[in-house]
Amino acid sequence: MEKRLDLSFKEEVKELSGANVDLCYQCQKCSNGCPLLYVMDFSPAQIIAGVRLGKKDLVFKQNTFWICINCKTCTARCPQGIEIAKIMDALRKIALKEKREIKEKQIYLFYRLALKNILSFGRLYELGLILDLKLKTKEFTKDLALGFEMFKKNKLSLFPKVVDRKKLNAAVNKIKKRGADIKPQSTQRE
Ligand code: SF4
Ligand code: SF4
């Protein structure tokens, strides 16, 4: 059982996410609507409770916020209007900043490579992302049949779409000026 409570944790999450976790009354509507609850260690509502109670180490031992795909179903269902998806995002940011253990390394790897791919091509070049993932994970035959089906249905193009490089750089700079950290981080932790 976690002995040390970190009371500044809640404030940090509130500030980063803009979400007021104190409004939560544990109705469970967020958890019951989450499409990925079945693979999460803690439900979204449990995570909110952990944040409120300052159980920082316990929260960061869960895979929940790495599994979250930001679909915002929880946010839409919350009767208190709490932006739960933003809380998950804040937890990922804190985990990376504090170099905590990444519970779902392959998901993190996917995020980084997808970001690198979009920064390079201006939009997601799926085949390039798949090749990058295969090279990193060495799982060359995994989902091969699925990939072939997508290719047959024209869902995967062989080449990336050509984008205006000047416009892409201008868009990236604009996002950076707003303070967003969009630099793909080192792959060492993957
Ligand atoms: S839906 Fe909102 S109020 Fe209900 S448990 Fe989830 S965060 Fe709390
Ligand atoms: S945003 Fe994340 S936590 Fe919320 S419903 Fe979607 S997957 Fe679940």
Short mmCIF file of N, CA, C and O in Angstrom, two decimals, residues 22-142:
data_model
loop_
_atom_site.label_atom_id
_atom_site.label_comp_id
_atom_site.label_asym_id
_atom_site.label_seq_id
_atom_site.Cartn_x
_atom_site.Cartn_y
_atom_site.Cartn_z
N ASP A 22 -12.02 17.82 -8.38
CA ASP A 22 -12.78 17.90 -7.13
C ASP A 22 -14.29 17.79 -7.36
O ASP A 22 -15.04 17.54 -6.41
N LEU A 23 -14.73 17.99 -8.60
CA LEU A 23 -16.16 17.90 -8.88
C LEU A 23 -16.66 16.46 -9.00
O LEU A 23 -17.85 16.19 -9.05
N CYS A 24 -15.72 15.52 -9.09
CA CYS A 24 -16.09 14.12 -9.30
C CYS A 24 -16.79 13.53 -8.08
O CYS A 24 -16.33 13.66 -6.96
N TYR A 25 -17.95 12.89 -8.31
CA TYR A 25 -18.62 12.20 -7.19
C TYR A 25 -18.73 10.70 -7.44
O TYR A 25 -19.62 10.03 -6.91
N GLN A 26 -17.81 10.21 -8.27
CA GLN A 26 -17.64 8.75 -8.46
C GLN A 26 -18.92 8.04 -8.93
O GLN A 26 -19.25 6.96 -8.45
N CYS A 27 -19.59 8.64 -9.92
CA CYS A 27 -20.81 7.99 -10.42
C CYS A 27 -20.49 6.83 -11.36
O CYS A 27 -21.36 6.03 -11.69
N GLN A 28 -19.26 6.78 -11.86
CA GLN A 28 -18.76 5.70 -12.74
C GLN A 28 -19.22 5.79 -14.19
O GLN A 28 -19.00 4.87 -14.97
N LYS A 29 -19.90 6.86 -14.55
CA LYS A 29 -20.38 6.96 -15.94
C LYS A 29 -19.22 6.98 -16.93
O LYS A 29 -19.32 6.46 -18.03
N CYS A 30 -18.12 7.61 -16.55
CA CYS A 30 -16.96 7.67 -17.44
C CYS A 30 -16.43 6.26 -17.69
O CYS A 30 -16.23 5.85 -18.84
N SER A 31 -16.24 5.51 -16.61
CA SER A 31 -15.68 4.16 -16.73
C SER A 31 -16.62 3.25 -17.53
O SER A 31 -16.17 2.48 -18.38
N ASN A 32 -17.91 3.35 -17.25
CA ASN A 32 -18.85 2.45 -17.92
C ASN A 32 -18.94 2.70 -19.43
O ASN A 32 -19.33 1.82 -20.18
N GLY A 33 -18.57 3.90 -19.86
CA GLY A 33 -18.64 4.19 -21.30
C GLY A 33 -17.30 4.02 -22.01
O GLY A 33 -17.23 4.09 -23.24
N CYS A 34 -16.25 3.77 -21.26
CA CYS A 34 -14.91 3.72 -21.88
C CYS A 34 -14.74 2.44 -22.71
O CYS A 34 -14.87 1.33 -22.17
N PRO A 35 -14.45 2.57 -24.00
CA PRO A 35 -14.34 1.37 -24.85
C PRO A 35 -13.11 0.51 -24.53
O PRO A 35 -13.04 -0.63 -24.96
N LEU A 36 -12.18 1.06 -23.76
CA LEU A 36 -10.96 0.29 -23.47
C LEU A 36 -10.83 -0.12 -22.01
O LEU A 36 -9.77 -0.59 -21.58
N LEU A 37 -11.93 0.01 -21.29
CA LEU A 37 -11.91 -0.34 -19.86
C LEU A 37 -11.39 -1.77 -19.64
O LEU A 37 -10.66 -2.03 -18.69
N TYR A 38 -11.76 -2.67 -20.55
CA TYR A 38 -11.43 -4.09 -20.35
C TYR A 38 -9.92 -4.37 -20.36
O TYR A 38 -9.48 -5.43 -19.92
N VAL A 39 -9.12 -3.43 -20.88
CA VAL A 39 -7.66 -3.66 -20.86
C VAL A 39 -6.93 -2.70 -19.91
O VAL A 39 -5.71 -2.67 -19.88
N MET A 40 -7.71 -1.93 -19.17
CA MET A 40 -7.09 -0.97 -18.24
C MET A 40 -6.87 -1.58 -16.87
O MET A 40 -7.72 -2.33 -16.38
N ASP A 41 -5.77 -1.22 -16.20
CA ASP A 41 -5.53 -1.67 -14.82
C ASP A 41 -6.56 -1.03 -13.88
O ASP A 41 -7.24 -1.71 -13.14
N PHE A 42 -6.62 0.29 -13.91
CA PHE A 42 -7.60 1.06 -13.13
C PHE A 42 -8.59 1.66 -14.11
O PHE A 42 -8.24 2.03 -15.23
N SER A 43 -9.84 1.81 -13.69
CA SER A 43 -10.83 2.49 -14.53
C SER A 43 -10.54 4.00 -14.51
O SER A 43 -9.84 4.48 -13.59
N PRO A 44 -11.09 4.76 -15.47
CA PRO A 44 -10.91 6.21 -15.43
C PRO A 44 -11.37 6.81 -14.09
O PRO A 44 -10.69 7.68 -13.54
N ALA A 45 -12.49 6.34 -13.54
CA ALA A 45 -12.98 6.89 -12.27
C ALA A 45 -12.00 6.59 -11.14
O ALA A 45 -11.81 7.43 -10.24
N GLN A 46 -11.38 5.43 -11.16
CA GLN A 46 -10.38 5.11 -10.13
C GLN A 46 -9.17 6.03 -10.24
O GLN A 46 -8.58 6.43 -9.24
N ILE A 47 -8.80 6.33 -11.47
CA ILE A 47 -7.67 7.24 -11.68
C ILE A 47 -8.00 8.62 -11.10
O ILE A 47 -7.19 9.24 -10.40
N ILE A 48 -9.22 9.09 -11.37
CA ILE A 48 -9.63 10.41 -10.84
C ILE A 48 -9.58 10.38 -9.31
O ILE A 48 -9.09 11.32 -8.67
N ALA A 49 -10.06 9.29 -8.74
CA ALA A 49 -10.04 9.17 -7.26
C ALA A 49 -8.59 9.20 -6.75
O ALA A 49 -8.29 9.86 -5.75
N GLY A 50 -7.70 8.50 -7.43
CA GLY A 50 -6.29 8.47 -7.04
C GLY A 50 -5.66 9.84 -7.10
O GLY A 50 -4.90 10.24 -6.21
N VAL A 51 -6.00 10.59 -8.14
CA VAL A 51 -5.46 11.96 -8.29
C VAL A 51 -5.97 12.83 -7.14
O VAL A 51 -5.20 13.56 -6.50
N ARG A 52 -7.26 12.74 -6.86
CA ARG A 52 -7.86 13.56 -5.79
C ARG A 52 -7.22 13.28 -4.44
O ARG A 52 -7.02 14.17 -3.63
N LEU A 53 -6.89 12.01 -4.22
CA LEU A 53 -6.34 11.62 -2.92
C LEU A 53 -4.82 11.80 -2.82
O LEU A 53 -4.22 11.50 -1.80
N GLY A 54 -4.21 12.22 -3.92
CA GLY A 54 -2.75 12.43 -3.91
C GLY A 54 -1.96 11.13 -3.95
O GLY A 54 -0.80 11.09 -3.54
N LYS A 55 -2.56 10.07 -4.47
CA LYS A 55 -1.87 8.78 -4.54
C LYS A 55 -1.07 8.69 -5.85
O LYS A 55 -1.37 7.88 -6.74
N LYS A 56 -0.08 9.51 -5.90
CA LYS A 56 0.69 9.68 -7.13
C LYS A 56 1.36 8.39 -7.60
O LYS A 56 1.21 7.99 -8.76
N ASP A 57 2.10 7.75 -6.72
CA ASP A 57 2.82 6.53 -7.13
C ASP A 57 1.86 5.45 -7.59
O ASP A 57 2.12 4.74 -8.56
N LEU A 58 0.75 5.34 -6.91
CA LEU A 58 -0.25 4.33 -7.27
C LEU A 58 -0.82 4.61 -8.66
O LEU A 58 -0.95 3.71 -9.49
N VAL A 59 -1.14 5.87 -8.91
CA VAL A 59 -1.70 6.25 -10.22
C VAL A 59 -0.70 5.91 -11.34
O VAL A 59 -1.05 5.34 -12.37
N PHE A 60 0.59 6.21 -11.09
CA PHE A 60 1.58 5.98 -12.14
C PHE A 60 1.98 4.52 -12.30
O PHE A 60 2.71 4.18 -13.22
N LYS A 61 1.46 3.67 -11.43
CA LYS A 61 1.71 2.23 -11.61
C LYS A 61 0.69 1.62 -12.57
O LYS A 61 0.80 0.46 -12.95
N GLN A 62 -0.33 2.38 -12.93
CA GLN A 62 -1.41 1.85 -13.78
C GLN A 62 -1.12 2.13 -15.26
O GLN A 62 -0.45 3.10 -15.59
N ASN A 63 -1.71 1.29 -16.11
CA ASN A 63 -1.51 1.50 -17.55
C ASN A 63 -2.59 2.39 -18.16
O ASN A 63 -2.53 2.73 -19.34
N THR A 64 -3.58 2.76 -17.36
CA THR A 64 -4.79 3.42 -17.87
C THR A 64 -4.54 4.59 -18.82
O THR A 64 -5.09 4.65 -19.91
N PHE A 65 -3.70 5.51 -18.39
CA PHE A 65 -3.52 6.73 -19.21
C PHE A 65 -2.66 6.48 -20.46
O PHE A 65 -2.68 7.27 -21.40
N TRP A 66 -1.93 5.35 -20.50
CA TRP A 66 -1.22 4.99 -21.74
C TRP A 66 -2.18 4.31 -22.70
O TRP A 66 -2.09 4.46 -23.92
N ILE A 67 -3.12 3.55 -22.16
CA ILE A 67 -4.10 2.84 -22.98
C ILE A 67 -5.11 3.81 -23.61
O ILE A 67 -5.59 3.60 -24.72
N CYS A 68 -5.44 4.88 -22.88
CA CYS A 68 -6.47 5.84 -23.33
C CYS A 68 -6.17 6.36 -24.74
O CYS A 68 -5.05 6.78 -25.03
N ILE A 69 -7.19 6.32 -25.60
CA ILE A 69 -6.99 6.77 -26.99
C ILE A 69 -7.61 8.16 -27.22
O ILE A 69 -7.78 8.59 -28.35
N ASN A 70 -7.98 8.82 -26.13
CA ASN A 70 -8.50 10.18 -26.23
C ASN A 70 -9.79 10.29 -27.04
O ASN A 70 -10.00 11.27 -27.73
N CYS A 71 -10.63 9.25 -26.95
CA CYS A 71 -11.88 9.28 -27.74
C CYS A 71 -12.90 10.24 -27.12
O CYS A 71 -13.87 10.61 -27.76
N LYS A 72 -12.70 10.61 -25.86
CA LYS A 72 -13.53 11.60 -25.15
C LYS A 72 -14.94 11.11 -24.82
O LYS A 72 -15.82 11.90 -24.49
N THR A 73 -15.19 9.81 -24.93
CA THR A 73 -16.51 9.29 -24.55
C THR A 73 -16.76 9.59 -23.07
O THR A 73 -17.87 9.99 -22.69
N CYS A 74 -15.73 9.41 -22.26
CA CYS A 74 -15.85 9.67 -20.81
C CYS A 74 -16.23 11.12 -20.56
O CYS A 74 -17.11 11.42 -19.76
N THR A 75 -15.55 12.00 -21.27
CA THR A 75 -15.79 13.44 -21.10
C THR A 75 -17.24 13.77 -21.45
O THR A 75 -17.92 14.51 -20.73
N ALA A 76 -17.73 13.19 -22.56
CA ALA A 76 -19.11 13.45 -23.00
C ALA A 76 -20.12 12.91 -21.98
O ALA A 76 -21.20 13.47 -21.83
N ARG A 77 -19.78 11.82 -21.30
CA ARG A 77 -20.72 11.18 -20.37
C ARG A 77 -20.71 11.77 -18.97
O ARG A 77 -21.63 11.54 -18.19
N CYS A 78 -19.67 12.50 -18.65
CA CYS A 78 -19.52 12.96 -17.26
C CYS A 78 -20.58 14.03 -16.91
O CYS A 78 -20.61 15.09 -17.53
N PRO A 79 -21.43 13.78 -15.92
CA PRO A 79 -22.46 14.76 -15.57
C PRO A 79 -21.88 16.04 -14.97
O PRO A 79 -22.56 17.06 -14.89
N GLN A 80 -20.63 15.98 -14.56
CA GLN A 80 -19.97 17.14 -13.95
C GLN A 80 -19.12 17.90 -14.97
O GLN A 80 -18.45 18.87 -14.60
N GLY A 81 -19.12 17.45 -16.21
CA GLY A 81 -18.36 18.15 -17.26
C GLY A 81 -16.86 18.09 -17.05
O GLY A 81 -16.13 18.99 -17.50
N ILE A 82 -16.40 17.05 -16.39
CA ILE A 82 -14.95 16.94 -16.15
C ILE A 82 -14.26 16.41 -17.40
O ILE A 82 -14.71 15.43 -18.00
N GLU A 83 -13.20 17.08 -17.80
CA GLU A 83 -12.48 16.70 -19.03
C GLU A 83 -11.52 15.55 -18.71
O GLU A 83 -10.31 15.76 -18.58
N ILE A 84 -12.06 14.36 -18.63
CA ILE A 84 -11.25 13.21 -18.21
C ILE A 84 -10.14 12.90 -19.23
O ILE A 84 -9.03 12.57 -18.85
N ALA A 85 -10.46 13.04 -20.50
CA ALA A 85 -9.44 12.76 -21.53
C ALA A 85 -8.23 13.69 -21.36
O ALA A 85 -7.08 13.28 -21.56
N LYS A 86 -8.50 14.92 -20.96
CA LYS A 86 -7.37 15.87 -20.75
C LYS A 86 -6.57 15.47 -19.51
O LYS A 86 -5.37 15.73 -19.44
N ILE A 87 -7.23 14.87 -18.54
CA ILE A 87 -6.51 14.40 -17.34
C ILE A 87 -5.55 13.27 -17.75
O ILE A 87 -4.40 13.22 -17.32
N MET A 88 -6.02 12.37 -18.61
CA MET A 88 -5.16 11.27 -19.09
C MET A 88 -3.93 11.84 -19.82
O MET A 88 -2.82 11.36 -19.67
N ASP A 89 -4.19 12.87 -20.60
CA ASP A 89 -3.10 13.52 -21.34
C ASP A 89 -2.09 14.15 -20.36
O ASP A 89 -0.87 14.01 -20.54
N ALA A 90 -2.63 14.81 -19.34
CA ALA A 90 -1.76 15.43 -18.33
C ALA A 90 -0.90 14.37 -17.63
O ALA A 90 0.29 14.59 -17.38
N LEU A 91 -1.49 13.22 -17.35
CA LEU A 91 -0.74 12.16 -16.66
C LEU A 91 0.39 11.62 -17.55
O LEU A 91 1.48 11.34 -17.07
N ARG A 92 0.12 11.51 -18.84
CA ARG A 92 1.20 11.09 -19.76
C ARG A 92 2.34 12.10 -19.73
O ARG A 92 3.51 11.73 -19.68
N LYS A 93 1.97 13.38 -19.75
CA LYS A 93 3.01 14.43 -19.75
C LYS A 93 3.84 14.36 -18.48
O LYS A 93 5.07 14.47 -18.51
N ILE A 94 3.18 14.21 -17.34
CA ILE A 94 3.91 14.18 -16.06
C ILE A 94 4.81 12.93 -16.02
O ILE A 94 5.96 12.99 -15.59
N ALA A 95 4.27 11.80 -16.47
CA ALA A 95 5.05 10.55 -16.46
C ALA A 95 6.33 10.71 -17.28
O ALA A 95 7.41 10.27 -16.86
N LEU A 96 6.21 11.35 -18.43
CA LEU A 96 7.40 11.54 -19.28
C LEU A 96 8.37 12.53 -18.64
O LEU A 96 9.57 12.30 -18.62
N LYS A 97 7.82 13.60 -18.11
CA LYS A 97 8.67 14.63 -17.48
C LYS A 97 9.46 14.03 -16.31
O LYS A 97 10.64 14.31 -16.14
N GLU A 98 8.81 13.19 -15.54
CA GLU A 98 9.46 12.62 -14.35
C GLU A 98 10.17 11.29 -14.64
O GLU A 98 10.63 10.63 -13.72
N LYS A 99 10.22 10.94 -15.93
CA LYS A 99 10.89 9.71 -16.36
C LYS A 99 10.40 8.48 -15.58
O LYS A 99 11.18 7.65 -15.12
N ARG A 100 9.10 8.41 -15.44
CA ARG A 100 8.51 7.26 -14.76
C ARG A 100 8.44 6.08 -15.72
O ARG A 100 8.54 6.26 -16.93
N GLU A 101 8.24 4.93 -15.15
CA GLU A 101 8.17 3.73 -16.00
C GLU A 101 6.99 3.85 -16.97
O GLU A 101 5.89 4.23 -16.57
N ILE A 102 7.26 3.53 -18.22
CA ILE A 102 6.19 3.55 -19.22
C ILE A 102 5.56 2.17 -19.25
O ILE A 102 6.19 1.20 -19.66
N LYS A 103 4.31 2.10 -18.79
CA LYS A 103 3.68 0.79 -18.64
C LYS A 103 3.35 0.13 -19.98
O LYS A 103 3.29 -1.08 -20.05
N GLU A 104 3.08 0.94 -20.98
CA GLU A 104 2.72 0.38 -22.30
C GLU A 104 3.72 0.91 -23.32
O GLU A 104 3.46 1.88 -24.02
N LYS A 105 4.84 0.24 -23.40
CA LYS A 105 5.94 0.76 -24.23
C LYS A 105 5.59 0.80 -25.71
O LYS A 105 6.00 1.69 -26.43
N GLN A 106 4.82 -0.17 -26.17
CA GLN A 106 4.50 -0.19 -27.60
C GLN A 106 3.55 0.94 -27.98
O GLN A 106 3.62 1.47 -29.08
N ILE A 107 2.67 1.30 -27.04
CA ILE A 107 1.75 2.42 -27.33
C ILE A 107 2.55 3.72 -27.39
O ILE A 107 2.36 4.55 -28.28
N TYR A 108 3.47 3.87 -26.46
CA TYR A 108 4.32 5.06 -26.45
C TYR A 108 5.14 5.14 -27.75
O TYR A 108 5.25 6.18 -28.39
N LEU A 109 5.67 3.99 -28.14
CA LEU A 109 6.44 3.93 -29.39
C LEU A 109 5.57 4.36 -30.57
O LEU A 109 5.98 5.14 -31.44
N PHE A 110 4.32 3.88 -30.59
CA PHE A 110 3.40 4.25 -31.66
C PHE A 110 3.18 5.76 -31.70
O PHE A 110 3.25 6.38 -32.76
N TYR A 111 2.95 6.37 -30.53
CA TYR A 111 2.76 7.84 -30.47
C TYR A 111 3.94 8.57 -31.08
O TYR A 111 3.79 9.49 -31.87
N ARG A 112 5.16 8.18 -30.63
CA ARG A 112 6.34 8.90 -31.08
C ARG A 112 6.55 8.76 -32.59
O ARG A 112 6.86 9.71 -33.28
N LEU A 113 6.38 7.53 -33.08
CA LEU A 113 6.61 7.31 -34.52
C LEU A 113 5.51 7.96 -35.36
O LEU A 113 5.79 8.47 -36.45
N ALA A 114 4.30 7.98 -34.84
CA ALA A 114 3.20 8.63 -35.58
C ALA A 114 3.46 10.13 -35.67
O ALA A 114 3.28 10.75 -36.72
N LEU A 115 3.95 10.70 -34.57
CA LEU A 115 4.25 12.14 -34.57
C LEU A 115 5.39 12.45 -35.54
O LEU A 115 5.31 13.40 -36.33
N LYS A 116 6.42 11.62 -35.50
CA LYS A 116 7.56 11.82 -36.40
C LYS A 116 7.09 11.73 -37.86
O LYS A 116 7.47 12.54 -38.71
N ASN A 117 6.23 10.78 -38.12
CA ASN A 117 5.68 10.56 -39.46
C ASN A 117 4.89 11.79 -39.93
O ASN A 117 5.10 12.29 -41.04
N ILE A 118 4.04 12.32 -39.06
CA ILE A 118 3.22 13.48 -39.44
C ILE A 118 4.11 14.72 -39.65
O ILE A 118 3.90 15.49 -40.58
N LEU A 119 5.12 14.87 -38.80
CA LEU A 119 6.02 16.02 -38.96
C LEU A 119 6.83 15.91 -40.25
O LEU A 119 7.23 16.92 -40.83
N SER A 120 7.08 14.69 -40.70
CA SER A 120 7.86 14.50 -41.94
C SER A 120 7.00 14.66 -43.19
O SER A 120 7.44 15.22 -44.18
N PHE A 121 5.77 14.15 -43.13
CA PHE A 121 4.97 14.10 -44.35
C PHE A 121 3.76 15.06 -44.36
O PHE A 121 3.06 15.17 -45.35
N GLY A 122 3.49 15.68 -43.22
CA GLY A 122 2.38 16.64 -43.19
C GLY A 122 1.06 15.98 -42.87
O GLY A 122 0.09 16.65 -42.51
N ARG A 123 0.97 14.70 -43.06
CA ARG A 123 -0.21 13.92 -42.69
C ARG A 123 0.26 12.49 -42.49
O ARG A 123 1.40 12.17 -42.85
N LEU A 124 -0.58 11.67 -41.93
CA LEU A 124 -0.11 10.32 -41.63
C LEU A 124 0.11 9.50 -42.90
O LEU A 124 -0.79 9.35 -43.72
N TYR A 125 1.33 9.03 -43.06
CA TYR A 125 1.67 8.12 -44.16
C TYR A 125 1.71 6.71 -43.53
O TYR A 125 2.71 6.31 -42.94
N GLU A 126 0.59 6.02 -43.66
CA GLU A 126 0.38 4.79 -42.88
C GLU A 126 1.44 3.72 -43.15
O GLU A 126 1.96 3.10 -42.23
N LEU A 127 1.77 3.53 -44.42
CA LEU A 127 2.73 2.47 -44.74
C LEU A 127 4.10 2.77 -44.12
O LEU A 127 4.77 1.87 -43.61
N GLY A 128 4.48 4.05 -44.16
CA GLY A 128 5.75 4.45 -43.54
C GLY A 128 5.73 4.18 -42.05
O GLY A 128 6.72 3.69 -41.47
N LEU A 129 4.60 4.47 -41.42
CA LEU A 129 4.48 4.22 -39.97
C LEU A 129 4.56 2.72 -39.67
O LEU A 129 5.25 2.31 -38.73
N ILE A 130 3.89 1.93 -40.48
CA ILE A 130 3.92 0.47 -40.27
C ILE A 130 5.36 -0.04 -40.41
O ILE A 130 5.84 -0.82 -39.57
N LEU A 131 6.06 0.42 -41.42
CA LEU A 131 7.45 -0.03 -41.63
C LEU A 131 8.34 0.38 -40.45
O LEU A 131 9.14 -0.42 -39.96
N ASP A 132 8.17 1.61 -39.98
CA ASP A 132 8.94 2.09 -38.82
C ASP A 132 8.67 1.22 -37.60
O ASP A 132 9.59 0.83 -36.87
N LEU A 133 7.38 0.93 -37.38
CA LEU A 133 6.99 0.10 -36.22
C LEU A 133 7.58 -1.30 -36.32
O LEU A 133 8.08 -1.87 -35.35
N LYS A 134 7.53 -1.86 -37.53
CA LYS A 134 8.08 -3.22 -37.73
C LYS A 134 9.58 -3.24 -37.44
O LYS A 134 10.09 -4.16 -36.81
N LEU A 135 10.27 -2.20 -37.93
CA LEU A 135 11.72 -2.16 -37.71
C LEU A 135 12.07 -2.05 -36.23
O LEU A 135 13.02 -2.65 -35.76
N LYS A 136 11.26 -1.26 -35.51
CA LYS A 136 11.55 -1.06 -34.08
C LYS A 136 11.18 -2.27 -33.24
O LYS A 136 11.88 -2.64 -32.30
N THR A 137 10.02 -2.87 -33.55
CA THR A 137 9.53 -3.97 -32.69
C THR A 137 10.05 -5.33 -33.15
O THR A 137 9.97 -6.29 -32.40
N LYS A 138 10.52 -5.39 -34.41
CA LYS A 138 10.99 -6.65 -35.01
C LYS A 138 9.86 -7.69 -35.13
O LYS A 138 10.12 -8.88 -35.28
N GLU A 139 8.62 -7.21 -35.03
CA GLU A 139 7.49 -8.14 -35.19
C GLU A 139 7.04 -8.08 -36.65
O GLU A 139 5.99 -7.52 -36.97
N PHE A 140 7.84 -8.67 -37.51
CA PHE A 140 7.64 -8.48 -38.95
C PHE A 140 6.38 -9.14 -39.50
O PHE A 140 5.82 -8.70 -40.47
N THR A 141 5.94 -10.22 -38.86
CA THR A 141 4.79 -10.93 -39.44
C THR A 141 3.47 -10.59 -38.75
O THR A 141 2.40 -10.95 -39.25
N LYS A 142 3.54 -9.86 -37.63
CA LYS A 142 2.32 -9.54 -36.89
C LYS A 142 1.37 -8.67 -37.74
O LYS A 142 1.81 -7.70 -38.34
#
